[in-house]
Short mmCIF file of C-alpha atoms and ligand atoms in Angstrom, two decimals:
data_model
loop_
_atom_site.label_atom_id
_atom_site.label_comp_id
_atom_site.label_asym_id
_atom_site.label_seq_id
_atom_site.Cartn_x
_atom_site.Cartn_y
_atom_site.Cartn_z
CA UNK A 719 -62.44 89.56 162.02
CA UNK A 720 -60.28 86.99 159.59
CA UNK A 721 -58.34 88.97 157.07
CA UNK A 722 -56.18 87.06 155.29
CA UNK A 723 -53.67 89.94 154.06
CA UNK A 724 -54.12 89.45 149.96
CA UNK A 725 -55.27 85.91 149.69
CA UNK A 726 -58.18 84.72 147.51
CA UNK A 727 -61.99 84.47 148.56
CA UNK A 728 -63.75 81.61 147.25
CA UNK A 729 -67.09 79.89 148.78
CA UNK A 730 -66.27 81.51 152.08
CA UNK A 731 -62.72 79.90 152.29
CA UNK A 732 -59.60 82.03 152.32
CA UNK A 733 -57.28 80.73 149.92
CA UNK A 734 -53.11 81.73 149.59
CA UNK A 735 -52.84 79.25 146.70
CA UNK A 736 -50.04 81.03 144.68
CA UNK A 737 -49.85 78.99 141.31
CA UNK A 738 -48.67 81.85 139.72
CA UNK A 739 -46.47 82.81 142.55
CA UNK A 740 -46.54 86.05 144.69
CA UNK A 741 -46.77 89.74 143.88
CA UNK A 742 -45.63 92.32 146.32
CA UNK A 743 -47.23 95.23 147.57
CA UNK A 744 -45.71 98.87 147.42
CA UNK A 745 -45.97 101.83 149.17
CA UNK A 746 -45.70 104.30 146.08
CA UNK A 747 -45.36 107.39 149.05
CA UNK A 748 -42.01 105.58 150.03
CA UNK A 749 -41.06 102.85 147.72
CA UNK A 750 -41.52 100.52 149.92
CA UNK A 751 -42.77 96.51 149.74
CA UNK A 752 -44.34 96.04 153.00
CA UNK A 753 -46.63 93.02 151.89
CA UNK A 754 -46.86 90.14 149.67
CA UNK A 755 -50.27 88.78 148.13
CA UNK A 756 -50.80 85.21 145.98
CA UNK A 757 -51.17 84.99 142.45
CA UNK A 758 -54.51 82.93 141.17
CA UNK A 759 -54.97 81.08 138.05
CA UNK A 760 -57.17 79.98 135.36
CA UNK A 761 -57.94 76.79 137.69
CA UNK A 762 -58.75 79.12 140.56
CA UNK A 763 -60.77 81.26 138.82
CA UNK A 764 -63.31 78.67 137.80
CA UNK A 765 -63.33 77.33 140.65
CA UNK A 766 -64.61 80.95 142.37
CA UNK A 767 -66.65 80.67 139.06
CA UNK A 768 -68.34 77.16 140.00
CA UNK A 769 -68.72 78.39 143.63
CA UNK A 770 -71.03 81.16 142.87
CA UNK A 771 -72.93 79.48 140.01
CA UNK A 772 -73.43 76.78 142.95
CA UNK A 773 -74.40 79.37 145.12
CA UNK A 774 -76.75 81.00 142.94
CA UNK A 775 -78.48 78.01 142.10
CA UNK A 776 -79.02 76.17 145.24
CA UNK A 777 -79.15 78.93 148.13
CA UNK A 778 -82.28 80.98 148.90
CA UNK A 779 -80.09 84.45 147.27
CA UNK A 780 -81.74 84.74 144.14
CA UNK A 781 -85.49 84.41 145.84
CA UNK A 782 -85.26 86.16 148.84
CA UNK A 783 -84.84 90.55 148.92
CA UNK A 784 -85.19 91.10 152.25
CA UNK A 785 -82.27 88.76 152.99
CA UNK A 786 -80.38 90.64 150.40
CA UNK A 787 -81.08 93.78 152.13
CA UNK A 788 -80.24 92.82 155.56
CA UNK A 789 -76.61 91.22 154.26
CA UNK A 790 -75.58 94.54 152.67
CA UNK A 791 -77.02 96.61 155.59
CA UNK A 792 -74.78 94.38 158.09
CA UNK A 793 -71.97 94.72 155.62
CA UNK A 794 -72.10 98.69 155.26
CA UNK A 795 -72.07 98.64 159.34
CA UNK A 796 -69.05 96.21 159.48
CA UNK A 797 -67.09 98.28 156.31
CA UNK A 798 -67.80 101.48 158.49
CA UNK A 799 -66.22 99.97 162.12
CA UNK A 800 -63.13 99.27 159.97
CA UNK A 801 -63.49 102.50 157.70
CA UNK A 802 -60.07 104.37 159.50
CA UNK A 803 -58.27 101.12 159.38
CA UNK A 804 -58.98 100.31 155.42
CA UNK A 805 -58.88 103.91 154.53
CA UNK A 806 -54.93 103.86 155.91
CA UNK A 807 -54.16 100.97 154.41
CA UNK A 808 -55.48 102.01 150.86
CA UNK A 809 -53.41 105.03 151.31
CA UNK A 810 -50.76 102.87 151.98
CA UNK A 811 -51.30 100.48 149.03
CA UNK A 812 -52.41 102.89 146.40
CA UNK A 813 -51.30 106.43 147.81
CA UNK A 814 -54.27 108.19 148.12
CA UNK A 815 -54.41 110.51 150.05
CA UNK A 816 -55.79 109.94 153.65
CA UNK A 817 -58.61 112.40 153.75
CA UNK A 818 -60.04 111.30 150.37
CA UNK A 819 -59.15 107.80 151.23
CA UNK A 820 -61.73 108.13 154.27
CA UNK A 821 -64.39 109.48 152.16
CA UNK A 822 -63.86 106.98 149.58
CA UNK A 823 -64.55 104.06 152.27
CA UNK A 824 -67.66 106.24 153.81
CA UNK A 825 -68.75 106.40 150.04
CA UNK A 826 -68.43 102.88 149.79
CA UNK A 827 -70.69 101.99 153.13
CA UNK A 828 -73.25 104.78 151.90
CA UNK A 829 -73.68 102.79 148.38
CA UNK A 830 -74.22 99.63 150.13
CA UNK A 831 -77.11 101.05 152.38
CA UNK A 832 -78.83 103.03 149.16
CA UNK A 833 -78.72 99.24 147.62
CA UNK A 834 -80.21 97.55 150.39
CA UNK A 835 -83.42 100.05 150.01
CA UNK A 836 -82.94 99.25 146.45
CA UNK A 837 -83.08 95.61 147.11
CA UNK A 838 -86.75 95.68 148.41
CA UNK A 839 -87.76 97.79 145.23
CA UNK A 840 -87.65 95.45 142.54
CA UNK A 841 -91.00 95.01 141.09
CA UNK A 842 -92.21 93.70 137.76
CA UNK A 843 -95.52 94.63 135.32
CA UNK A 844 -98.45 92.77 134.75
CA UNK A 845 -100.45 93.34 131.64
CA UNK A 846 -103.86 91.90 130.11
CA UNK A 847 -103.69 92.33 126.46
CA UNK A 848 -107.17 90.85 126.07
CA UNK A 849 -109.69 89.60 128.53
CA UNK A 850 -107.94 86.86 130.43
CA UNK A 851 -104.77 86.89 128.80
CA UNK A 852 -102.45 87.52 131.49
CA UNK A 853 -98.93 88.91 130.83
CA UNK A 854 -96.54 88.81 133.83
CA UNK A 855 -93.03 90.64 133.57
CA UNK A 856 -90.85 89.19 136.06
CA UNK A 857 -87.47 90.94 137.13
CA UNK A 858 -84.94 87.78 137.79
CA UNK A 859 -81.58 88.29 138.79
CA UNK A 860 -79.10 87.77 135.83
CA UNK A 861 -77.01 85.11 137.24
CA UNK A 862 -73.20 85.28 137.77
CA UNK A 863 -71.46 88.37 137.83
CA UNK A 864 -67.74 88.72 137.44
CA UNK A 865 -66.53 92.18 138.91
CA UNK A 866 -63.01 93.44 137.31
CA UNK A 867 -61.83 96.67 138.87
CA UNK A 868 -58.82 98.76 139.11
CA UNK A 869 -56.69 100.31 141.84
CA UNK A 870 -57.22 103.76 141.83
CA UNK A 871 -60.33 103.49 143.94
CA UNK A 872 -60.66 100.08 145.26
CA UNK A 873 -63.26 100.40 147.97
CA UNK A 874 -66.04 102.31 146.07
CA UNK A 875 -65.74 100.88 142.65
CA UNK A 876 -65.65 97.66 143.58
CA UNK A 877 -68.90 98.50 145.88
CA UNK A 878 -70.63 100.16 143.49
CA UNK A 879 -70.98 97.07 141.36
CA UNK A 880 -70.74 94.45 144.19
CA UNK A 881 -73.78 96.23 145.34
CA UNK A 882 -76.39 96.31 142.73
CA UNK A 883 -75.56 93.14 141.87
CA UNK A 884 -76.56 91.72 145.18
CA UNK A 885 -79.06 94.05 145.58
CA UNK A 886 -80.39 92.27 142.53
CA UNK A 887 -79.51 88.90 143.82
CA UNK A 888 -76.66 87.87 141.48
CA UNK A 889 -73.45 85.93 142.91
CA UNK A 890 -70.15 87.26 142.41
CA UNK A 891 -66.41 86.86 142.02
CA UNK A 892 -64.01 89.76 141.63
CA UNK A 893 -61.25 90.33 140.08
CA UNK A 894 -59.05 93.36 142.21
CA UNK A 895 -55.86 95.09 140.55
CA UNK A 896 -52.90 93.57 141.00
CA UNK A 897 -51.59 96.74 143.20
CA UNK A 898 -54.68 96.67 145.77
CA UNK A 899 -55.08 93.14 147.06
CA UNK A 900 -55.00 94.43 150.57
CA UNK A 901 -57.50 96.90 150.36
CA UNK A 902 -59.74 94.04 148.18
CA UNK A 903 -59.26 91.55 150.83
CA UNK A 904 -60.34 94.25 153.66
CA UNK A 905 -63.83 94.64 152.27
CA UNK A 906 -63.85 90.82 151.20
CA UNK A 907 -63.51 90.51 155.00
CA UNK A 908 -66.11 92.55 155.52
CA UNK A 909 -68.60 90.44 153.64
CA UNK A 910 -67.07 87.17 155.58
CA UNK A 911 -67.70 88.85 158.59
CA UNK A 912 -71.93 88.26 157.84
CA UNK A 913 -73.07 85.54 158.72
CA UNK A 914 -76.56 85.19 156.88
CA UNK A 915 -74.28 85.79 153.48
CA UNK A 916 -74.42 82.49 151.56
CA UNK A 917 -70.89 80.76 151.52
CA UNK A 918 -70.20 81.84 147.54
CA UNK A 919 -72.47 84.45 147.03
CA UNK A 920 -69.08 86.29 147.08
CA UNK A 921 -65.91 85.47 145.58
CA UNK A 922 -62.54 87.03 144.84
CA UNK A 923 -59.37 85.85 143.10
CA UNK A 924 -56.50 88.00 142.86
CA UNK A 925 -53.86 87.90 139.74
CA UNK A 926 -51.09 89.68 137.86
CA UNK A 927 -51.31 89.48 134.52
CA UNK A 928 -54.75 88.46 132.68
CA UNK A 929 -55.27 84.87 133.03
CA UNK A 930 -58.04 85.44 135.41
CA UNK A 931 -59.04 88.37 133.96
CA UNK A 932 -59.25 86.31 130.75
CA UNK A 933 -61.61 83.45 132.77
CA UNK A 934 -64.04 86.02 133.62
CA UNK A 935 -64.67 87.33 130.67
CA UNK A 936 -65.26 84.23 128.43
CA UNK A 937 -66.51 81.58 130.72
CA UNK A 938 -69.52 80.27 129.93
CA UNK A 939 -70.75 79.87 133.53
CA UNK A 940 -70.55 83.77 133.78
CA UNK A 941 -73.30 86.00 132.56
CA UNK A 942 -72.46 89.62 133.22
CA UNK A 943 -69.19 91.53 133.25
CA UNK A 944 -68.85 94.45 135.31
CA UNK A 945 -65.49 96.07 134.08
CA UNK A 946 -64.40 99.37 135.64
CA UNK A 947 -60.51 100.21 133.83
CA UNK A 948 -59.43 101.44 130.90
CA UNK A 949 -60.96 101.77 127.09
CA UNK A 950 -58.04 99.73 125.89
CA UNK A 951 -58.70 96.55 128.12
CA UNK A 952 -62.60 97.63 128.03
CA UNK A 953 -62.07 96.94 124.08
CA UNK A 954 -61.14 93.88 125.01
CA UNK A 955 -63.30 92.34 127.56
CA UNK A 956 -65.94 93.29 125.08
CA UNK A 957 -64.23 91.45 122.30
CA UNK A 958 -63.68 88.38 124.68
CA UNK A 959 -67.52 88.60 126.12
CA UNK A 960 -68.59 88.67 122.15
CA UNK A 961 -68.52 84.66 122.14
CA UNK A 962 -70.82 83.96 124.51
CA UNK A 963 -72.52 87.15 124.27
CA UNK A 964 -72.13 88.34 128.05
CA UNK A 965 -74.04 91.50 128.96
CA UNK A 966 -71.28 93.92 129.30
CA UNK A 967 -71.37 96.88 131.67
CA UNK A 968 -68.11 98.80 130.64
CA UNK A 969 -66.92 101.99 132.82
CA UNK A 970 -64.20 103.47 131.00
CA UNK A 971 -61.60 106.14 130.93
CA UNK A 972 -62.00 110.10 130.45
CA UNK A 973 -61.01 113.18 129.02
CA UNK A 974 -62.98 115.59 131.32
CA UNK A 975 -63.18 119.33 130.01
CA UNK A 976 -63.89 121.90 132.43
CA UNK A 977 -65.36 124.85 130.89
CA UNK A 978 -64.81 128.62 132.14
CA UNK A 979 -66.96 130.82 130.63
CA UNK A 980 -66.45 134.73 131.26
CA UNK A 981 -69.52 134.77 133.35
CA UNK A 982 -68.21 132.33 135.92
CA UNK A 983 -67.19 133.26 139.55
CA UNK A 984 -63.43 132.61 138.65
CA UNK A 985 -62.57 132.23 142.51
CA UNK A 986 -64.80 128.90 143.34
CA UNK A 987 -64.01 128.04 139.24
CA UNK A 988 -60.43 127.75 139.78
CA UNK A 989 -60.82 126.16 143.20
CA UNK A 990 -63.21 123.54 141.69
CA UNK A 991 -60.47 122.78 139.14
CA UNK A 992 -57.53 122.76 141.19
CA UNK A 993 -59.64 119.89 143.71
CA UNK A 994 -61.30 118.45 140.60
CA UNK A 995 -57.81 117.74 138.81
CA UNK A 996 -55.89 116.89 141.59
CA UNK A 997 -58.06 114.21 143.28
CA UNK A 998 -56.51 110.77 143.43
CA UNK A 999 -53.52 112.40 142.84
CA UNK A 1000 -54.82 113.26 139.00
CA UNK A 1001 -55.67 109.31 138.41
CA UNK A 1002 -59.44 109.64 138.15
CA UNK A 1003 -61.16 108.73 135.44
CA UNK A 1004 -63.40 112.11 136.02
CA UNK A 1005 -60.65 114.31 136.76
CA UNK A 1006 -60.23 117.57 134.99
CA UNK A 1007 -57.53 117.07 132.38
CA UNK A 1008 -58.62 120.14 130.18
CA UNK A 1009 -59.49 123.13 131.06
CA UNK A 1010 -61.40 125.59 128.23
CA UNK A 1011 -61.67 129.14 128.94
CA UNK A 1012 -63.38 131.90 127.56
CA UNK A 1013 -61.28 134.71 125.71
CA UNK A 1014 -61.83 137.58 128.05
CA UNK A 1015 -60.82 135.27 131.23
CA UNK A 1016 -58.27 133.19 130.03
CA UNK A 1017 -55.56 134.89 130.80
CA UNK A 1018 -57.13 135.49 134.58
CA UNK A 1019 -57.49 131.58 135.10
CA UNK A 1020 -54.41 130.61 133.26
CA UNK A 1021 -52.20 132.97 136.17
CA UNK A 1022 -54.37 131.90 138.99
CA UNK A 1023 -54.29 127.98 138.07
CA UNK A 1024 -50.56 128.52 137.34
CA UNK A 1025 -50.14 129.84 141.15
CA UNK A 1026 -52.88 127.28 142.54
CA UNK A 1027 -50.68 124.59 141.30
CA UNK A 1028 -47.33 125.76 142.33
CA UNK A 1029 -48.43 125.75 145.69
CA UNK A 1030 -49.70 122.43 146.10
CA UNK A 1031 -48.58 120.50 148.76
CA UNK A 1032 -46.95 117.23 148.02
CA UNK A 1033 -46.09 114.53 150.08
CA UNK A 1034 -46.46 111.11 151.63
CA UNK A 1035 -50.63 110.12 151.06
CA UNK A 1036 -50.52 109.56 155.32
CA UNK A 1037 -49.57 113.05 156.01
CA UNK A 1038 -52.20 115.53 157.63
CA UNK A 1039 -52.43 118.21 154.96
CA UNK A 1040 -50.96 116.51 152.18
CA UNK A 1041 -52.84 117.71 148.84
CA UNK A 1042 -50.83 115.72 146.42
CA UNK A 1043 -49.63 112.18 147.04
CA UNK A 1044 -47.93 110.05 144.61
CA UNK A 1045 -48.25 108.06 140.99
CA UNK A 1046 -49.21 104.76 141.55
CA UNK A 1047 -45.44 103.02 140.72
CA UNK A 1048 -42.09 103.80 139.22
CA UNK A 1049 -43.41 103.48 135.43
CA UNK A 1050 -46.51 105.57 135.71
CA UNK A 1051 -44.09 108.26 136.80
CA UNK A 1052 -41.79 107.74 134.48
CA UNK A 1053 -44.17 107.83 131.87
CA UNK A 1054 -45.46 111.28 132.66
CA UNK A 1055 -42.45 113.06 133.16
CA UNK A 1056 -41.88 111.96 129.83
CA UNK A 1057 -45.38 113.32 128.50
CA UNK A 1058 -44.43 116.36 130.22
CA UNK A 1059 -41.14 117.05 128.62
CA UNK A 1060 -43.04 116.80 124.98
CA UNK A 1061 -45.46 118.95 126.48
CA UNK A 1062 -42.43 121.42 126.98
CA UNK A 1063 -41.22 120.57 123.52
CA UNK A 1064 -44.34 120.45 121.58
CA UNK A 1065 -46.81 123.14 123.90
CA UNK A 1066 -46.40 126.08 126.12
CA UNK A 1067 -45.54 124.31 129.54
CA UNK A 1068 -47.12 126.74 132.10
CA UNK A 1069 -45.94 124.78 135.07
CA UNK A 1070 -43.39 122.29 134.92
CA UNK A 1071 -44.17 119.08 137.29
CA UNK A 1072 -41.13 117.46 138.49
CA UNK A 1073 -40.69 114.12 140.68
CA UNK A 1074 -40.32 116.64 143.60
CA UNK A 1075 -37.68 117.88 146.29
CA UNK A 1076 -35.30 115.35 147.74
CA UNK A 1077 -37.61 114.84 150.69
CA UNK A 1078 -39.63 113.02 148.12
CA UNK A 1079 -36.94 110.77 146.18
CA UNK A 1080 -37.97 107.40 147.61
CA UNK A 1081 -41.57 107.90 146.60
CA UNK A 1082 -43.05 108.20 142.83
CA UNK A 1083 -43.89 111.88 142.81
CA UNK A 1084 -45.20 113.79 139.88
CA UNK A 1085 -45.72 117.83 140.79
CA UNK A 1086 -48.85 119.75 139.27
CA UNK A 1087 -48.35 120.38 135.40
CA UNK A 1088 -50.06 122.82 133.01
CA UNK A 1089 -49.98 123.33 129.76
CA UNK A 1090 -51.12 125.69 126.53
CA UNK A 1091 -52.02 124.63 123.70
CA UNK A 1092 -54.17 125.42 120.65
CA UNK A 1093 -54.57 122.21 118.72
CA UNK A 1094 -57.81 119.52 119.62
CA UNK A 1095 -56.11 117.17 117.35
CA UNK A 1096 -52.82 117.11 119.30
CA UNK A 1097 -52.60 113.37 121.46
CA UNK A 1098 -51.98 115.26 124.56
CA UNK A 1099 -55.37 116.80 124.29
CA UNK A 1100 -56.63 113.62 122.94
CA UNK A 1101 -55.33 110.64 124.91
CA UNK A 1102 -55.90 110.46 128.81
CA UNK A 1103 -52.95 111.33 130.95
CA UNK A 1104 -53.93 110.09 134.25
CA UNK A 1105 -51.67 112.22 136.33
CA UNK A 1106 -51.59 115.49 137.52
CA UNK A 1107 -51.42 117.35 134.14
CA UNK A 1108 -53.99 119.33 132.58
CA UNK A 1109 -53.92 121.50 129.48
CA UNK A 1110 -55.69 124.62 129.00
CA UNK A 1111 -57.27 125.81 125.51
CA UNK A 1112 -58.49 129.31 124.62
CA UNK A 1113 -62.65 129.68 123.04
CA UNK A 1114 -64.36 132.44 122.03
CA UNK A 1115 -67.98 131.53 122.30
CA UNK A 1116 -70.70 128.97 123.21
CA UNK A 1117 -70.13 127.04 119.89
CA UNK A 1118 -66.41 126.94 120.16
CA UNK A 1119 -66.41 125.62 123.70
CA UNK A 1120 -69.13 122.89 122.85
CA UNK A 1121 -66.75 121.95 119.86
CA UNK A 1122 -63.88 121.74 121.86
CA UNK A 1123 -64.81 119.63 124.77
CA UNK A 1124 -66.49 117.31 122.51
CA UNK A 1125 -63.26 116.62 120.58
CA UNK A 1126 -61.71 113.53 122.05
CA UNK A 1127 -63.35 109.98 121.91
CA UNK A 1128 -64.38 110.35 125.60
CA UNK A 1129 -67.63 111.45 126.74
CA UNK A 1130 -67.52 110.38 130.59
CA UNK A 1131 -67.72 113.53 132.62
CA UNK A 1132 -67.77 117.67 132.06
CA UNK A 1133 -68.22 120.66 133.90
CA UNK A 1134 -69.46 124.09 133.03
CA UNK A 1135 -68.35 127.22 135.14
CA UNK A 1136 -70.79 130.48 134.76
CA UNK A 1137 -73.46 132.03 136.51
CA UNK A 1138 -75.53 132.71 133.79
CA UNK A 1139 -78.06 129.70 133.58
CA UNK A 1140 -79.30 129.95 129.75
CA UNK A 1141 -75.79 129.52 129.06
CA UNK A 1142 -75.01 126.55 131.33
CA UNK A 1143 -78.44 124.71 130.24
CA UNK A 1144 -77.90 125.07 126.30
CA UNK A 1145 -74.34 124.09 126.87
CA UNK A 1146 -74.90 121.37 128.85
CA UNK A 1147 -77.42 119.55 126.30
CA UNK A 1148 -74.79 119.82 123.57
CA UNK A 1149 -72.05 117.76 125.88
CA UNK A 1150 -71.71 114.78 125.05
CA UNK A 1151 -70.69 113.05 128.27
CA UNK A 1152 -72.79 111.37 131.05
CA UNK A 1153 -72.18 113.70 133.68
CA UNK A 1154 -72.29 117.54 133.39
CA UNK A 1155 -71.05 119.56 136.57
CA UNK A 1156 -72.56 122.76 137.38
CA UNK A 1157 -69.58 125.37 139.19
CA UNK A 1158 -68.27 122.48 140.53
CA UNK A 1159 -66.66 119.17 139.25
CA UNK A 1160 -66.57 115.41 140.77
CA UNK A 1161 -69.45 115.86 142.74
CA UNK A 1162 -70.54 111.60 143.10
CA UNK A 1163 -73.58 109.91 144.83
CA UNK A 1164 -74.54 106.77 145.44
CA UNK A 1165 -78.57 107.83 143.89
CA UNK A 1166 -77.45 108.85 141.15
CA UNK A 1167 -76.39 107.26 137.86
CA UNK A 1168 -72.57 107.71 136.25
CA UNK A 1169 -71.39 106.52 133.33
CA UNK A 1170 -69.75 107.41 129.94
CA UNK A 1171 -70.95 108.23 126.02
CA UNK A 1172 -68.71 106.93 123.49
CA UNK A 1173 -65.25 105.58 124.20
CA UNK A 1174 -66.02 105.93 127.84
CA UNK A 1175 -68.24 103.30 128.23
CA UNK A 1176 -71.35 101.26 128.21
CA UNK A 1177 -74.44 101.23 130.73
CA UNK A 1178 -74.24 103.17 134.16
CA UNK A 1179 -73.78 102.52 137.40
CA UNK A 1180 -75.15 104.19 141.03
CA UNK A 1181 -78.87 104.84 141.45
CA UNK A 1182 -81.62 102.78 140.31
CA UNK A 1183 -80.39 102.36 136.72
CA UNK A 1184 -77.51 100.44 138.16
CA UNK A 1185 -79.83 97.48 138.55
CA UNK A 1186 -80.34 97.24 134.93
CA UNK A 1187 -76.78 95.58 134.58
CA UNK A 1188 -77.80 92.85 136.82
CA UNK A 1189 -81.51 91.83 135.91
CA UNK A 1190 -83.35 90.17 133.21
CA UNK A 1191 -87.13 90.69 132.12
CA UNK A 1192 -88.87 87.56 131.74
CA UNK A 1193 -92.73 87.22 129.84
CA UNK A 1194 -94.66 84.93 131.77
CA UNK A 1195 -97.77 84.35 129.86
CA UNK A 1196 -101.27 82.87 131.14
CA UNK A 1197 -104.78 82.50 130.47
CA UNK A 1198 -107.67 83.32 133.55
CA UNK A 1199 -110.77 81.35 132.39
CA UNK A 1200 -114.02 83.04 133.40
P1 NAD B 2630 -56.87 98.69 133.41
O1 NAD B 2630 -57.70 98.86 132.30
O2 NAD B 2630 -55.19 98.11 132.60
O3 NAD B 2630 -56.89 97.68 134.25
C1 NAD B 2630 -58.31 97.17 134.93
C2 NAD B 2630 -58.53 95.95 135.84
O4 NAD B 2630 -58.83 94.65 134.31
C3 NAD B 2630 -57.35 95.41 136.50
O5 NAD B 2630 -58.07 94.51 137.62
C4 NAD B 2630 -56.38 94.53 135.85
O6 NAD B 2630 -56.09 93.55 136.26
C5 NAD B 2630 -57.90 94.01 134.66
N1 NAD B 2630 -57.32 93.44 133.23
C6 NAD B 2630 -56.25 93.97 132.65
N2 NAD B 2630 -56.45 93.56 131.60
C7 NAD B 2630 -57.05 92.39 131.35
C8 NAD B 2630 -57.75 91.86 130.03
N3 NAD B 2630 -57.01 91.66 129.22
N4 NAD B 2630 -58.68 91.03 131.00
C9 NAD B 2630 -59.30 91.35 132.01
N5 NAD B 2630 -58.71 91.78 133.03
C10 NAD B 2630 -57.79 92.40 132.91
O7 NAD B 2630 -56.89 99.57 134.28
P2 NAD B 2630 -56.25 100.68 135.07
O8 NAD B 2630 -54.71 101.13 134.73
O9 NAD B 2630 -55.82 99.74 136.31
O10 NAD B 2630 -56.81 101.80 135.61
C11 NAD B 2630 -57.01 102.76 135.28
C12 NAD B 2630 -58.08 103.19 134.13
O11 NAD B 2630 -59.68 103.12 134.64
C13 NAD B 2630 -57.94 104.52 133.55
O12 NAD B 2630 -58.09 104.32 132.21
C14 NAD B 2630 -59.47 105.20 134.32
O13 NAD B 2630 -59.86 106.03 133.64
C15 NAD B 2630 -60.46 104.25 134.52
N6 NAD B 2630 -61.20 104.21 135.32
C16 NAD B 2630 -62.40 104.33 135.22
C17 NAD B 2630 -63.82 104.41 136.00
C18 NAD B 2630 -65.07 105.02 135.73
O14 NAD B 2630 -66.03 104.72 136.44
N7 NAD B 2630 -65.48 105.00 134.29
C19 NAD B 2630 -62.96 104.33 137.25
C20 NAD B 2630 -62.12 104.50 137.38
C21 NAD B 2630 -60.82 104.13 136.71
#
């Protein structure tokens, strides 16, 4: 299989054009630059958009759900066959711990298989408003979709937008994050291996900057933008999309609270919070970033989390047994170390994260941190820190827990830890978050919708509702005589 390392992929052809130079691909576990990828341009982005438009308008893709289903199944098989290699590449490229990287690739081919089924289950409706007056409601693919994704989960975040878009019959232009062009190209190569996929239905253009992203959010031939990334960039995309009234699907930042009631199984809660806060090295939108513990278990939860964080095995993402790998790059490592410094001055630092020992000096490590704070308005509580840093806050009763949990502008995910069903149901219904887990954290499923309230986004991905982003409903009216 051809896999042109980090190249653009347009109309079924790999392109190594680098009008804006090359970007070095760095391994954050040891700071080495192990590859380079070409940066695209406005022109290349335009070329990819027109290739997608041409494929959408002139191939059988938009009207052949069985073809789309077969393509997604074959793509899933190729991705599965390359799972170990792609997981290893991802661990090198973004520092994701190998076990989690393997899980991510498996989630990617699982997702493609799910949407292969959904592709054959999209139906319209009919309505007879008066005798012989028929309304036919058809569901049609929206057209050309731009898929803009971040670096932290470059397989699943890509597949969870591309698979429903393809299942619906759309053509796509992908823009990967500048940090992960190789993993992205490896997934593109899996599409390239599917001979029945019409050329131009799947395209991808790299960049380091915002030129390609700007084309993909303003070009008049783009119908839908499926964006995953920060709330800050989401707002720019939404503004850019306004001029041509594009449909936008936004999966944005988060600040997930884990609420631990006195009635919780604290063993389980502590294990879930540790795992849920360190996933993707603390750089996951749904990571636990706030722990809210009820008065009667506060000291116990704080002490046990402190011990759990202090015992974390930190190291190279590709080393067996490592729980926490590196931060994506040096600027983000420095940003997080500064935040920890500030948390030491402005809150009570219970666990102080550092860049790790000498053996970690070449990589961009930050060991776990936990700070105690009693001010929900403080920016350390309000802002997405995006690293292995959690706050621990105290609450007295259910009402206070809900008020504090809802006190940020984010609303992506939360978890509630209690063995009291009444408490868990009452609390979950009052939380303004798109997902609420009970006694667990970070359980994401292809079949079940995910998405945010408030500044965490618009729309849902995963599940059948993801199809809504990529389908239009058309009313065809006719009258039948007699
Ligand atoms: P980011 O917003 O900086 O970048 C995301 C993507 O947008 C990248 O491909 C980037 O190159 C591109 N981009 C940047 N500026 C752009 C512009 N002006 N126009 C078009 N594209 C532009 O985010 P990041 O730092 O790469 O990723 C981390 C963020 O993503 C966090 O906030 C995290 O919570 C969020 N995230 C959300 C989800 C979710 O499902 N809600 C999943 C993963 C990550």
